[in-house]
PDB file of C-alpha atoms and ligand atoms in Angstrom:
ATOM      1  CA  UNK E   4      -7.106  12.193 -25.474  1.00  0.00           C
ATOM      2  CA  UNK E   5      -7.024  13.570 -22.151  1.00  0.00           C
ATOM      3  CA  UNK E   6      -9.009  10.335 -19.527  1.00  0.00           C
ATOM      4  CA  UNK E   7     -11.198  11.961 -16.658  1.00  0.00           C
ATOM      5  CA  UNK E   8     -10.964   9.965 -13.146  1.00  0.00           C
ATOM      6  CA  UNK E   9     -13.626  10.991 -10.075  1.00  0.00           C
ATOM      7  CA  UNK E  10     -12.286   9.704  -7.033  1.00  0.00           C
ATOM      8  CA  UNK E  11     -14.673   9.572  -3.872  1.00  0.00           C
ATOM      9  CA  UNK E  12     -13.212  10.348  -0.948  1.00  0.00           C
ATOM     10  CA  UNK E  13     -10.240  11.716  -2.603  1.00  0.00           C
ATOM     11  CA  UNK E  14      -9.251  14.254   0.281  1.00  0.00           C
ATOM     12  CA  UNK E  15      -7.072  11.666   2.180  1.00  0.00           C
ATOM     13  CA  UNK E  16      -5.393   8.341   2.601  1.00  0.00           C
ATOM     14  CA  UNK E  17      -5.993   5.593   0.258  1.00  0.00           C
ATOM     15  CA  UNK E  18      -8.293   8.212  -1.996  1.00  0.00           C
ATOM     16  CA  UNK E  19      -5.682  10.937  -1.945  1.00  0.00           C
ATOM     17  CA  UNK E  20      -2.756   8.442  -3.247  1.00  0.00           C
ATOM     18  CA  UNK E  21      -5.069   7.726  -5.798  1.00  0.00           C
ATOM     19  CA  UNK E  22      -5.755  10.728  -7.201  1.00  0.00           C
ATOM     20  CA  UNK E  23      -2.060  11.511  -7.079  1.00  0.00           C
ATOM     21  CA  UNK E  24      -1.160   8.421  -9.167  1.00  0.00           C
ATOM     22  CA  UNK E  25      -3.684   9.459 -11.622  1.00  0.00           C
ATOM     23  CA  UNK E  26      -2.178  12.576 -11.935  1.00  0.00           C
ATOM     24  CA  UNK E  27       1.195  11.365 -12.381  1.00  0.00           C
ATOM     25  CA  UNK E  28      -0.845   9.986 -15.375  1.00  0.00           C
ATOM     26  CA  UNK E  29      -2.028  13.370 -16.906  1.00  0.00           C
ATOM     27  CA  UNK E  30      -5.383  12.499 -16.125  1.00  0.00           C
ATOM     28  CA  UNK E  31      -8.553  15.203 -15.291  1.00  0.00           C
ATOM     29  CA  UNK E  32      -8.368  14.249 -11.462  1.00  0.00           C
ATOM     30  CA  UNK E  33     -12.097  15.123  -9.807  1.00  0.00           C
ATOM     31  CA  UNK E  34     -11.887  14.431  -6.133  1.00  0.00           C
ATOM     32  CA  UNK E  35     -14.762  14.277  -3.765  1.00  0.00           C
ATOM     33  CA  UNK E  36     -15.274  14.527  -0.034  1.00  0.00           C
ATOM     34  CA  UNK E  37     -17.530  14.971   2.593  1.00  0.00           C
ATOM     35  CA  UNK E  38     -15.982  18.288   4.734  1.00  0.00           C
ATOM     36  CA  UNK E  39     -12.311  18.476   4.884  1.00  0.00           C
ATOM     37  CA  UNK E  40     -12.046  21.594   3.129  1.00  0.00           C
ATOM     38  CA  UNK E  41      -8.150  21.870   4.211  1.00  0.00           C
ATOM     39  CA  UNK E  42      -6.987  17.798   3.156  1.00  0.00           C
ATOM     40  CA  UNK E  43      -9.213  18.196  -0.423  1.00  0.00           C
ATOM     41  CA  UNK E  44      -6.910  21.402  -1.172  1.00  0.00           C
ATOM     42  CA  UNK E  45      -3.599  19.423  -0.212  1.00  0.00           C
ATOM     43  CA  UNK E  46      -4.999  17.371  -2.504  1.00  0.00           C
ATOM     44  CA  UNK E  47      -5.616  19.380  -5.381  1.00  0.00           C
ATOM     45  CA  UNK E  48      -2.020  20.873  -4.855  1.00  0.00           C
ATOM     46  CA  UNK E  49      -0.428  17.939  -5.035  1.00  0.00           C
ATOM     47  CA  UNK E  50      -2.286  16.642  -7.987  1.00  0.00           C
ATOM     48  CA  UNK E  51      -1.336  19.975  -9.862  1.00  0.00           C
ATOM     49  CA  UNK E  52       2.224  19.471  -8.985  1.00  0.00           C
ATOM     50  CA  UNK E  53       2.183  15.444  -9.747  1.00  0.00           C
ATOM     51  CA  UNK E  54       0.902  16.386 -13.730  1.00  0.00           C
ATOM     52  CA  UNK E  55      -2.817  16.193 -13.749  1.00  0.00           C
ATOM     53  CA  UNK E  56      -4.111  17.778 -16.671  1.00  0.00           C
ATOM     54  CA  UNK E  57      -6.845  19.456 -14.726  1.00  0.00           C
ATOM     55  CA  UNK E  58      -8.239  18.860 -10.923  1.00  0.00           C
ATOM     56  CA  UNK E  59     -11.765  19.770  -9.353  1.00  0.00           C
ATOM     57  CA  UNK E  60     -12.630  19.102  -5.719  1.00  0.00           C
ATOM     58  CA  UNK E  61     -16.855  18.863  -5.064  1.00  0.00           C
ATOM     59  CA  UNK E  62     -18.070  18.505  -1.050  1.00  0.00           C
ATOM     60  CA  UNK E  63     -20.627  15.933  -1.019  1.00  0.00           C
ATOM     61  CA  UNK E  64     -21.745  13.168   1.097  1.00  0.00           C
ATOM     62  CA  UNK E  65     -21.553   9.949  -1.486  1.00  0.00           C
ATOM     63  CA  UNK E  66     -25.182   8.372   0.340  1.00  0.00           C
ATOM     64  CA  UNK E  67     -26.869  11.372  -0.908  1.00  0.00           C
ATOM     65  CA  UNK E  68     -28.582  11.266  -4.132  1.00  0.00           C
ATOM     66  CA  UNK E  69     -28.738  14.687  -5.547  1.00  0.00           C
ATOM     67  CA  UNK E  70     -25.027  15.106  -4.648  1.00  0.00           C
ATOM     68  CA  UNK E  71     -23.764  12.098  -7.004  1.00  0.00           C
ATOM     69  CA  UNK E  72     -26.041  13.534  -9.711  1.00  0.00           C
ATOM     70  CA  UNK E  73     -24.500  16.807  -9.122  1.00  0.00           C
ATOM     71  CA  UNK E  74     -20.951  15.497  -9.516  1.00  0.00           C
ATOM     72  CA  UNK E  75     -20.781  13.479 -12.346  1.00  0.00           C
ATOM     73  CA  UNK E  76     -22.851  16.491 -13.941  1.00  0.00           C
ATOM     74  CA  UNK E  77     -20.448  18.638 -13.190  1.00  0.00           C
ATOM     75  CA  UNK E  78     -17.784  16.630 -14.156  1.00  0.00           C
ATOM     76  CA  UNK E  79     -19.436  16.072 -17.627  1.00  0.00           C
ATOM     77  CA  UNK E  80     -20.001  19.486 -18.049  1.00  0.00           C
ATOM     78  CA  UNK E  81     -16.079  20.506 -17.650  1.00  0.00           C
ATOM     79  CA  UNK E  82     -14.674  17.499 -18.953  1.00  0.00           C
ATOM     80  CA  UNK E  83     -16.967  16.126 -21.357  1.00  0.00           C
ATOM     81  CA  UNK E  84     -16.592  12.223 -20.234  1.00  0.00           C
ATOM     82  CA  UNK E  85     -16.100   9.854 -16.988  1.00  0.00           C
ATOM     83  CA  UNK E  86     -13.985   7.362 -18.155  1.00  0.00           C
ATOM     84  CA  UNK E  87     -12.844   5.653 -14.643  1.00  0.00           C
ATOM     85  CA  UNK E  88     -14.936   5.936 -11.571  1.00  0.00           C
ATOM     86  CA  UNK E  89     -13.218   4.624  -8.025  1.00  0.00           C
ATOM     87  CA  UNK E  90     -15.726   4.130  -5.053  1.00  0.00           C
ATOM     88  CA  UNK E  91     -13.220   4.913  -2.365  1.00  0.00           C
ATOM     89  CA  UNK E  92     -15.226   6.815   0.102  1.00  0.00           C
ATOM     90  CA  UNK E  93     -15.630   4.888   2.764  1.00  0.00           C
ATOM     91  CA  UNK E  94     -16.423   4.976   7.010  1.00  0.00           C
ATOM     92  CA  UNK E  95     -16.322   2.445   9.942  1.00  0.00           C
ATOM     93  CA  UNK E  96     -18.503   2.374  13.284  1.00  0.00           C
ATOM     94  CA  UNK E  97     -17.220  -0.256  14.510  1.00  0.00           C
ATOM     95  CA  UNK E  98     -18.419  -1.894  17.959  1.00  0.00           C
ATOM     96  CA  UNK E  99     -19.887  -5.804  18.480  1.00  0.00           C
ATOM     97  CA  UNK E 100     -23.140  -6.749  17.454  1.00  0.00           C
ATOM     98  CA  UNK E 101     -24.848  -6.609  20.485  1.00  0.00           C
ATOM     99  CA  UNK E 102     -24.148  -2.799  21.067  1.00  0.00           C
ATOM    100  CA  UNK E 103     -23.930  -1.764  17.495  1.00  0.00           C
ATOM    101  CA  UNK E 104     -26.551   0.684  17.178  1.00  0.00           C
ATOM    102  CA  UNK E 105     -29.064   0.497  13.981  1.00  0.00           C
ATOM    103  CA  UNK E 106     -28.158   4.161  13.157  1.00  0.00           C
ATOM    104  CA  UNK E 107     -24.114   2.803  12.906  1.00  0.00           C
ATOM    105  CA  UNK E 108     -25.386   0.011  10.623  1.00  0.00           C
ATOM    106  CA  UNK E 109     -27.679   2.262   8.578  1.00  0.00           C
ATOM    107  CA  UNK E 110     -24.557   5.218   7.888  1.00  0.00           C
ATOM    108  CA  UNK E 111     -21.882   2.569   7.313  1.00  0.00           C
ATOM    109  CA  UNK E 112     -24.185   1.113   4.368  1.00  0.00           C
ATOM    110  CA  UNK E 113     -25.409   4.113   3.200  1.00  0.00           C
ATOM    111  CA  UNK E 114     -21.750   5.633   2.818  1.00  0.00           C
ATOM    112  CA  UNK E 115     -19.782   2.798   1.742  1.00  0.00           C
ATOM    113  CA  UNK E 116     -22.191   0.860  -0.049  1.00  0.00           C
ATOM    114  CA  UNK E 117     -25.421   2.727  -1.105  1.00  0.00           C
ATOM    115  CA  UNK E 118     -22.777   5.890  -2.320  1.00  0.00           C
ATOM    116  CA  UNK E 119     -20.953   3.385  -4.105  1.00  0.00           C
ATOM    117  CA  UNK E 120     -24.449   2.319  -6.260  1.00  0.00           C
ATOM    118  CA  UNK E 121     -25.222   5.586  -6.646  1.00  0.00           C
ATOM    119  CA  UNK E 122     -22.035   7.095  -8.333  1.00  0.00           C
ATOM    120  CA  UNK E 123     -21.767   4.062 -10.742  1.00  0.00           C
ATOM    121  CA  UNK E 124     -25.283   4.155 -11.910  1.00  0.00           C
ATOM    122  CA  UNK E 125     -24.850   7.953 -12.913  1.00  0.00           C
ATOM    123  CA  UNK E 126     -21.378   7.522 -14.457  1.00  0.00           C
ATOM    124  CA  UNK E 127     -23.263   4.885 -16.318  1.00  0.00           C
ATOM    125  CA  UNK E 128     -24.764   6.725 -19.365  1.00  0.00           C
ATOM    126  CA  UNK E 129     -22.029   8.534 -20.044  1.00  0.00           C
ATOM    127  CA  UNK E 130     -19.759   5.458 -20.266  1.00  0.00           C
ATOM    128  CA  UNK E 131     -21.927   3.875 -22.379  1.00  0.00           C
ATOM    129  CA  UNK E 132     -22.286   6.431 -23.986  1.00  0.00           C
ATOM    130  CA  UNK E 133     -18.460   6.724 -24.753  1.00  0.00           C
ATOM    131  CA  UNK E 134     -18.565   2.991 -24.826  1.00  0.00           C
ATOM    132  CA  UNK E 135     -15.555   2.931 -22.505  1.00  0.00           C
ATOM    133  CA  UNK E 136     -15.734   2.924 -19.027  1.00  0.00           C
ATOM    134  CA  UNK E 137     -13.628   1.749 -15.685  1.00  0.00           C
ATOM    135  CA  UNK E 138     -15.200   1.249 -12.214  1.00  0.00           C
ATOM    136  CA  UNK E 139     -13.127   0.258  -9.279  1.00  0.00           C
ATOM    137  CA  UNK E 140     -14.562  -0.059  -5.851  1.00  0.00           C
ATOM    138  CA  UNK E 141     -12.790  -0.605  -2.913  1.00  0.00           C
ATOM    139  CA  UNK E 142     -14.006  -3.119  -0.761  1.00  0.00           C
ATOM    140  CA  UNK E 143     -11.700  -4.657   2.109  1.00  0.00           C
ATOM    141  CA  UNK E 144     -10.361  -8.327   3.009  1.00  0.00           C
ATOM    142  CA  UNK E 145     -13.391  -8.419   5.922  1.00  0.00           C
ATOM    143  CA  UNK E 146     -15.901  -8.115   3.165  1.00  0.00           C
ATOM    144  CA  UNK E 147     -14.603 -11.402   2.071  1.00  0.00           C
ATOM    145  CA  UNK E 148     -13.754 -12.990   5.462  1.00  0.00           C
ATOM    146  CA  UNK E 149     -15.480 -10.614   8.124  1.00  0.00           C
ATOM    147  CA  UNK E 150     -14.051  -9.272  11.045  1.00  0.00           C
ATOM    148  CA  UNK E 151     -15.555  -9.138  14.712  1.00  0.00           C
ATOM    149  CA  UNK E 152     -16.853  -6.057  15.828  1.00  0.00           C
ATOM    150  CA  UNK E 153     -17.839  -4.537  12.340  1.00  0.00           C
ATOM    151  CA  UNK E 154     -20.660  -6.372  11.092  1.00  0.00           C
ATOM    152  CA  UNK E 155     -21.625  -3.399   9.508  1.00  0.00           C
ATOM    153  CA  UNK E 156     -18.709  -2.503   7.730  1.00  0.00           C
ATOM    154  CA  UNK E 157     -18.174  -6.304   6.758  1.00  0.00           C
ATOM    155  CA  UNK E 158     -21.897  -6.635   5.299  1.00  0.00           C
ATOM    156  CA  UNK E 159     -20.976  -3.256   3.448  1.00  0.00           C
ATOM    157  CA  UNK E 160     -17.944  -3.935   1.828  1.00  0.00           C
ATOM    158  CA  UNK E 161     -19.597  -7.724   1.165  1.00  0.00           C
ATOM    159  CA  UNK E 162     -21.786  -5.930  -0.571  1.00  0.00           C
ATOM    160  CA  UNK E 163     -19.831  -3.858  -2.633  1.00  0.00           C
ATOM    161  CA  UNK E 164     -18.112  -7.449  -3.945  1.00  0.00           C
ATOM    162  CA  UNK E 165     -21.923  -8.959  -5.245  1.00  0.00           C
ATOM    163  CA  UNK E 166     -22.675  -5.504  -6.619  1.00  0.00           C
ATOM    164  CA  UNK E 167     -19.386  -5.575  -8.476  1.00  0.00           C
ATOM    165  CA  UNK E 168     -19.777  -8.948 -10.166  1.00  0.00           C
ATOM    166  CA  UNK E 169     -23.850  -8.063 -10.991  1.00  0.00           C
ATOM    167  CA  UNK E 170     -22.903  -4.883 -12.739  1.00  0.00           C
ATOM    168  CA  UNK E 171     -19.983  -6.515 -14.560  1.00  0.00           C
ATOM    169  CA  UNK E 172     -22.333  -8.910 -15.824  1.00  0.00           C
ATOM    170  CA  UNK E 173     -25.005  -5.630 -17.404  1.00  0.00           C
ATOM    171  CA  UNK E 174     -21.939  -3.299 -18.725  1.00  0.00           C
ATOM    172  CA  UNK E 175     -19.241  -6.465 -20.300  1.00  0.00           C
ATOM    173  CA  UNK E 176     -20.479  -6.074 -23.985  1.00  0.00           C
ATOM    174  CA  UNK E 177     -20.479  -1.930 -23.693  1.00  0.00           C
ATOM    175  CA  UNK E 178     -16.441  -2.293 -23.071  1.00  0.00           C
ATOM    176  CA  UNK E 179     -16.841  -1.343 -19.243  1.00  0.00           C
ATOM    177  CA  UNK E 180     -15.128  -2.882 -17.024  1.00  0.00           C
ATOM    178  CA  UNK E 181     -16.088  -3.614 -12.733  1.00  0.00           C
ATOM    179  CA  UNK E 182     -13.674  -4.375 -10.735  1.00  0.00           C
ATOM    180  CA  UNK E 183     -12.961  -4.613  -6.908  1.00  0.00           C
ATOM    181  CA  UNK E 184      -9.817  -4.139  -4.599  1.00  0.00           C
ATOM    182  CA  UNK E 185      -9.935  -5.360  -1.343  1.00  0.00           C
ATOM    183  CA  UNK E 186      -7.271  -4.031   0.679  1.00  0.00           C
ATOM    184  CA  UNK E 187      -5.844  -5.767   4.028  1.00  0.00           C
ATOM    185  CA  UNK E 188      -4.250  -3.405   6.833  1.00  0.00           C
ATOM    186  CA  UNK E 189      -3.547   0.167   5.248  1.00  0.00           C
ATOM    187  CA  UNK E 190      -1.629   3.200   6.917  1.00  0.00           C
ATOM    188  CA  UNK E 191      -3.946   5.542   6.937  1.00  0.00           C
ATOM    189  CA  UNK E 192      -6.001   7.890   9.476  1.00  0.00           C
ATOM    190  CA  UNK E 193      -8.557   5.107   9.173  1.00  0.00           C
ATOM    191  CA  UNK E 194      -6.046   2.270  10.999  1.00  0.00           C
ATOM    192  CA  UNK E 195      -4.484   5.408  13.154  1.00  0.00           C
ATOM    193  CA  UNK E 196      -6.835   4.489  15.995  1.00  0.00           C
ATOM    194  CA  UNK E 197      -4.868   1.291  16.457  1.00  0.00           C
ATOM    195  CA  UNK E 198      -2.359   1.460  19.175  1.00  0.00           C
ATOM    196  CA  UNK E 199       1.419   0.459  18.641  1.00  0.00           C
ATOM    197  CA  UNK E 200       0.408  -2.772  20.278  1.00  0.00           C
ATOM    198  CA  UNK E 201      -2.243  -3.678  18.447  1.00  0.00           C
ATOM    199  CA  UNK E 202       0.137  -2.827  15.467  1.00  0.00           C
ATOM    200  CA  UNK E 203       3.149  -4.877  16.122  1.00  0.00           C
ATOM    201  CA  UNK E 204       0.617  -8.057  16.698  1.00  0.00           C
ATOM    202  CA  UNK E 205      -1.323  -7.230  13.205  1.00  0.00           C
ATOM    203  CA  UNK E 206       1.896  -6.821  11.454  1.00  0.00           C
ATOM    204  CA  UNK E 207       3.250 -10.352  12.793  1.00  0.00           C
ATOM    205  CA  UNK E 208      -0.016 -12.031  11.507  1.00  0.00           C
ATOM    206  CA  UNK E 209       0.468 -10.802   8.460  1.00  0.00           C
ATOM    207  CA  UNK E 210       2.718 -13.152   5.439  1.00  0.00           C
ATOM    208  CA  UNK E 211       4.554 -10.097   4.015  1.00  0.00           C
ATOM    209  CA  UNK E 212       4.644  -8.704   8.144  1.00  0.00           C
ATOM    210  CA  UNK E 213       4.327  -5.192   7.380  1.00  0.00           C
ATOM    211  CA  UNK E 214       0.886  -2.958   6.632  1.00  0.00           C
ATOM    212  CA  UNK E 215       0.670  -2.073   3.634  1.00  0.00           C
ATOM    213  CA  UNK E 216       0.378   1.554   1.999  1.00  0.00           C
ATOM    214  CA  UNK E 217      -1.813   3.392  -0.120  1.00  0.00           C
ATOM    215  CA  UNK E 218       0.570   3.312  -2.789  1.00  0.00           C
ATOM    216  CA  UNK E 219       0.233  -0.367  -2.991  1.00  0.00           C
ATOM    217  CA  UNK E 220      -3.636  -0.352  -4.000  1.00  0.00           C
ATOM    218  CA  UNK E 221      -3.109   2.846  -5.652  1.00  0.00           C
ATOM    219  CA  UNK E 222      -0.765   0.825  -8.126  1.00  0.00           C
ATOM    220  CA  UNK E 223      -3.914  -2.233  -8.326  1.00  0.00           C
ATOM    221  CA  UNK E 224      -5.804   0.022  -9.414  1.00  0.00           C
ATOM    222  CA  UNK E 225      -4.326   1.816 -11.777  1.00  0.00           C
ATOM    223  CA  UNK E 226      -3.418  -1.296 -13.100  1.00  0.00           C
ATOM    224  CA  UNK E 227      -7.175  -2.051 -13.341  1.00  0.00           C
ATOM    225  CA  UNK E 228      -7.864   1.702 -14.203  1.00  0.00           C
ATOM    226  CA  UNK E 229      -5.562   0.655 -17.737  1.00  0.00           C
ATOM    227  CA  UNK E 230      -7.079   0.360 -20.956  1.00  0.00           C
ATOM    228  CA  UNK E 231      -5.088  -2.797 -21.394  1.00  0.00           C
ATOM    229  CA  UNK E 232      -6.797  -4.329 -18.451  1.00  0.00           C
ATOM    230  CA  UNK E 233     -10.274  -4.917 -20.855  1.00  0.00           C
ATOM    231  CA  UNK E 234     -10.365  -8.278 -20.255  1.00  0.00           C
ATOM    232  CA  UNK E 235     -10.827  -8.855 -16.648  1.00  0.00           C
ATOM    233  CA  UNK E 236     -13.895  -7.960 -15.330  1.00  0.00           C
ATOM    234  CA  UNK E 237     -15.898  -9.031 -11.811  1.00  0.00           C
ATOM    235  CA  UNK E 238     -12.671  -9.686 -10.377  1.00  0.00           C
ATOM    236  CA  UNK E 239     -11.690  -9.164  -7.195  1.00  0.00           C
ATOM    237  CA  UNK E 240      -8.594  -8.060  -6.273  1.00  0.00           C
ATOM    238  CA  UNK E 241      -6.963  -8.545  -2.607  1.00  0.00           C
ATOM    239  CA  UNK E 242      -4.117  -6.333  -2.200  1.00  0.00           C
ATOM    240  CA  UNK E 243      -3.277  -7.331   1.612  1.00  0.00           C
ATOM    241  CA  UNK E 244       0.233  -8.623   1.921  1.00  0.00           C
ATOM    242  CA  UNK E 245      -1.192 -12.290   1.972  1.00  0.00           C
ATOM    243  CA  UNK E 246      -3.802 -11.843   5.206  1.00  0.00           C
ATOM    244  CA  UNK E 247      -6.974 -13.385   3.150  1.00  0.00           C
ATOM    245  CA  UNK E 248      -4.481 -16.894   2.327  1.00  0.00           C
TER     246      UNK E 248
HETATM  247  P1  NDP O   2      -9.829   7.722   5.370  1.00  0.00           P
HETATM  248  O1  NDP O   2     -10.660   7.704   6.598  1.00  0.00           O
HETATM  249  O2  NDP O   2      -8.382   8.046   5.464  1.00  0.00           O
HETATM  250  O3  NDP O   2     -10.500   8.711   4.283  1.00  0.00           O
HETATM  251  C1  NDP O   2     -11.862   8.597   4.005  1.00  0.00           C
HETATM  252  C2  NDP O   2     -12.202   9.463   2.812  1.00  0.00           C
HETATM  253  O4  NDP O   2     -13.597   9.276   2.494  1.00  0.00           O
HETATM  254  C3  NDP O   2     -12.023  10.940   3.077  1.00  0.00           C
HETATM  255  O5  NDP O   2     -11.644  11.541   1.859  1.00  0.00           O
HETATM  256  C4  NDP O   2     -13.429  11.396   3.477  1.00  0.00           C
HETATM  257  O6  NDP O   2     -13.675  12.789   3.238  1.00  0.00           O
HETATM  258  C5  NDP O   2     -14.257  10.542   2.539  1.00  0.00           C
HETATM  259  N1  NDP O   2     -15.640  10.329   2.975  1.00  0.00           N
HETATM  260  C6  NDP O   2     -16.072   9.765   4.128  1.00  0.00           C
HETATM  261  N2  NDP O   2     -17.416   9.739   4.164  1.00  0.00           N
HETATM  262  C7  NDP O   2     -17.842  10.296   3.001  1.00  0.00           C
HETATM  263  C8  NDP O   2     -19.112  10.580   2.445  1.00  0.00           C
HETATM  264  N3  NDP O   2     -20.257  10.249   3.081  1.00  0.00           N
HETATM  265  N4  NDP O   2     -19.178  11.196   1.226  1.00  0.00           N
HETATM  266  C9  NDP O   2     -18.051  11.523   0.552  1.00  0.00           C
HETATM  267  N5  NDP O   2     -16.809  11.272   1.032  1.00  0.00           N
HETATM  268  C10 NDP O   2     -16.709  10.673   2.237  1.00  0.00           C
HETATM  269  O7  NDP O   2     -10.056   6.280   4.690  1.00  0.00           O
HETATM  270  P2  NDP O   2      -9.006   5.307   3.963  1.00  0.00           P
HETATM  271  O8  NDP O   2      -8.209   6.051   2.981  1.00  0.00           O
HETATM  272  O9  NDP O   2      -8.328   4.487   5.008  1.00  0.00           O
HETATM  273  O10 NDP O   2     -10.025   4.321   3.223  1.00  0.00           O
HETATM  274  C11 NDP O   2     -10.420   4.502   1.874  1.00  0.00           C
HETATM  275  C12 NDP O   2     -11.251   3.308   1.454  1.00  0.00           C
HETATM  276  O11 NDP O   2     -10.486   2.122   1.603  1.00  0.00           O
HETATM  277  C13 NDP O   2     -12.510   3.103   2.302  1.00  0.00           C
HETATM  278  O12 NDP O   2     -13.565   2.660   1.494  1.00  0.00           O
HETATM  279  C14 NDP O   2     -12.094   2.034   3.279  1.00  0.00           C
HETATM  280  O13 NDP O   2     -13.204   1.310   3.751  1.00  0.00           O
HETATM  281  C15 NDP O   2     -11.193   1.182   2.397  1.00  0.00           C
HETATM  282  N6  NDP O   2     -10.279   0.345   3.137  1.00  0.00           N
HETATM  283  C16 NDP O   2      -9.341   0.893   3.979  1.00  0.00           C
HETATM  284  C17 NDP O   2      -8.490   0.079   4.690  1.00  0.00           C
HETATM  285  C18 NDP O   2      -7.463   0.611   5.612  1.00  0.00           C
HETATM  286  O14 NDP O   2      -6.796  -0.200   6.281  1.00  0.00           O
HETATM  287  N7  NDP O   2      -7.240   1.908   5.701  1.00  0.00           N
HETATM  288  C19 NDP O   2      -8.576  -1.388   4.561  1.00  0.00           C
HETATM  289  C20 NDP O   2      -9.572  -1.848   3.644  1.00  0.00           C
HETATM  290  C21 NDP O   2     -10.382  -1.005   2.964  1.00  0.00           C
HETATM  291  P3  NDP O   2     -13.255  13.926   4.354  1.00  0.00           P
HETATM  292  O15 NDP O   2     -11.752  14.061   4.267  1.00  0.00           O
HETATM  293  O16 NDP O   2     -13.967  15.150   3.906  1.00  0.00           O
HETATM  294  O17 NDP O   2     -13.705  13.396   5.685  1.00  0.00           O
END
């Protein structure tokens, strides 16, 4: 049996490594995004070339409603079943509290968090449906131990951790499973911002002293992504070279 995977934010970094190592798995690879028509076609050409048994991009922003509903339809209607949803779509607007505007706090929630609640309550009926079912989110390490200057994208990723664990507890006796990854420092265009300065002092305060890639949660969560992985549930998983000790 062929397994479908939709991947938000699948155009680039940590969500394009993702859908590549599904790929590499024969897997129906659906990627979404919000407008980067020219990274979600990379994509889809490297998925094609990395063994996916099928791939289909969708443009939508994750926070709207209509546009979840619209992909997992659409996925169900190719593929016939979801059987792992990752919440990888993700933003920062980062800034201190005291200048963080309520329209930075609102978008960061509504992206990373509210898109997150959306997709898993529609993949929901079909996985129990199938009674089989895998959803990963990706939170971060300063959703566990915060981080000055993104209060927002802390209380977000936070967030995604409690919602985790409560839908764990409603889907554990349907056989799925709800799991989170909460990555430390990660190459992508996401940490490109930082200069080589701010680099070289991150890397030294980190145990393993190097950032890490988006192969290394790519391989956490295909390992949680595995069929053979049914018995942990409402875990969280930090994949970040030993900053959250
Ligand atoms: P990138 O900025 O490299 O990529 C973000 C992806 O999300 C893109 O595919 C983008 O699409 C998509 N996206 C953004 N907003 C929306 C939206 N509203 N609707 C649908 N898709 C959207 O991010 P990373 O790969 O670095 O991060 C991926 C996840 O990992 C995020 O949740 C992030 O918070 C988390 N994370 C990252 C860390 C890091 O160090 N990089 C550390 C900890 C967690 P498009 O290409 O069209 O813009």
């Amino acid at each position: 049996m062929t397994r479908t995977v939709i991947v938000t934010g699948g155009s680039r970094g940590i969500g394009r490594e993702l859908a590549i190592s599904f790929s590499k798995k024969n897997y129906n690879v659906v990627i979404s995004y919000a407008g980067n028509e020219g990274a979600a076609a990379e994509t889809k050409a490297l998925c094609k070339e990395n063994g996916a048994a099928d791939v289909l991009t969708f443009k939508g922003d994750v926070s709207d409603e209509n546009a979840c509903e619209e992909l997992v339809k659409t996925a169900m209607e190719k593929y016939g079943q979801v059987d792992v949803l990752v919440n990888n779509a993700g933003i920062t607007r980062d800034g201190l509290l005291a200048r963080m505007s309520a329209e930075d706090f609102d978008n960061v929630i509504a992206t990373n968090l509210r898109g997150a609640f959306l997709m898993s309550r529609f993949v929901t009926k079909p996985m129990m449906k199938q009674r089989y079912g895998r959803i990963i989110n990706i939170s971060s390490v300063v959703g566990v131990h915060g981080n000055a200057g993104q209060a927002n994208y802390s209380a977000s990723k936070a967030g995604l951790i409690g919602m985790t664990k409560s839908i764990a507890k409603e889907l554990a006796s349907r056989n799925i499973t709800v799991n989170a990854v909460a990555p430390g420092m990660i190459e992508t265009d996401m940490t490109d911002a930082l200069t080589d300065a701010q680099k070289e002092s991150i890397n030294s305060s980190i145990p393993v002293k190097r950032m890490g890639t988006p192969a290394d949660i790519a391989n956490a969560v295909l390992f949680l992504a595995d069929e053979n992985s049914s018995y942990i549930t409402g875990h969280v998983l930090a994949v970040d070279g030993g900053m959250g000790i």
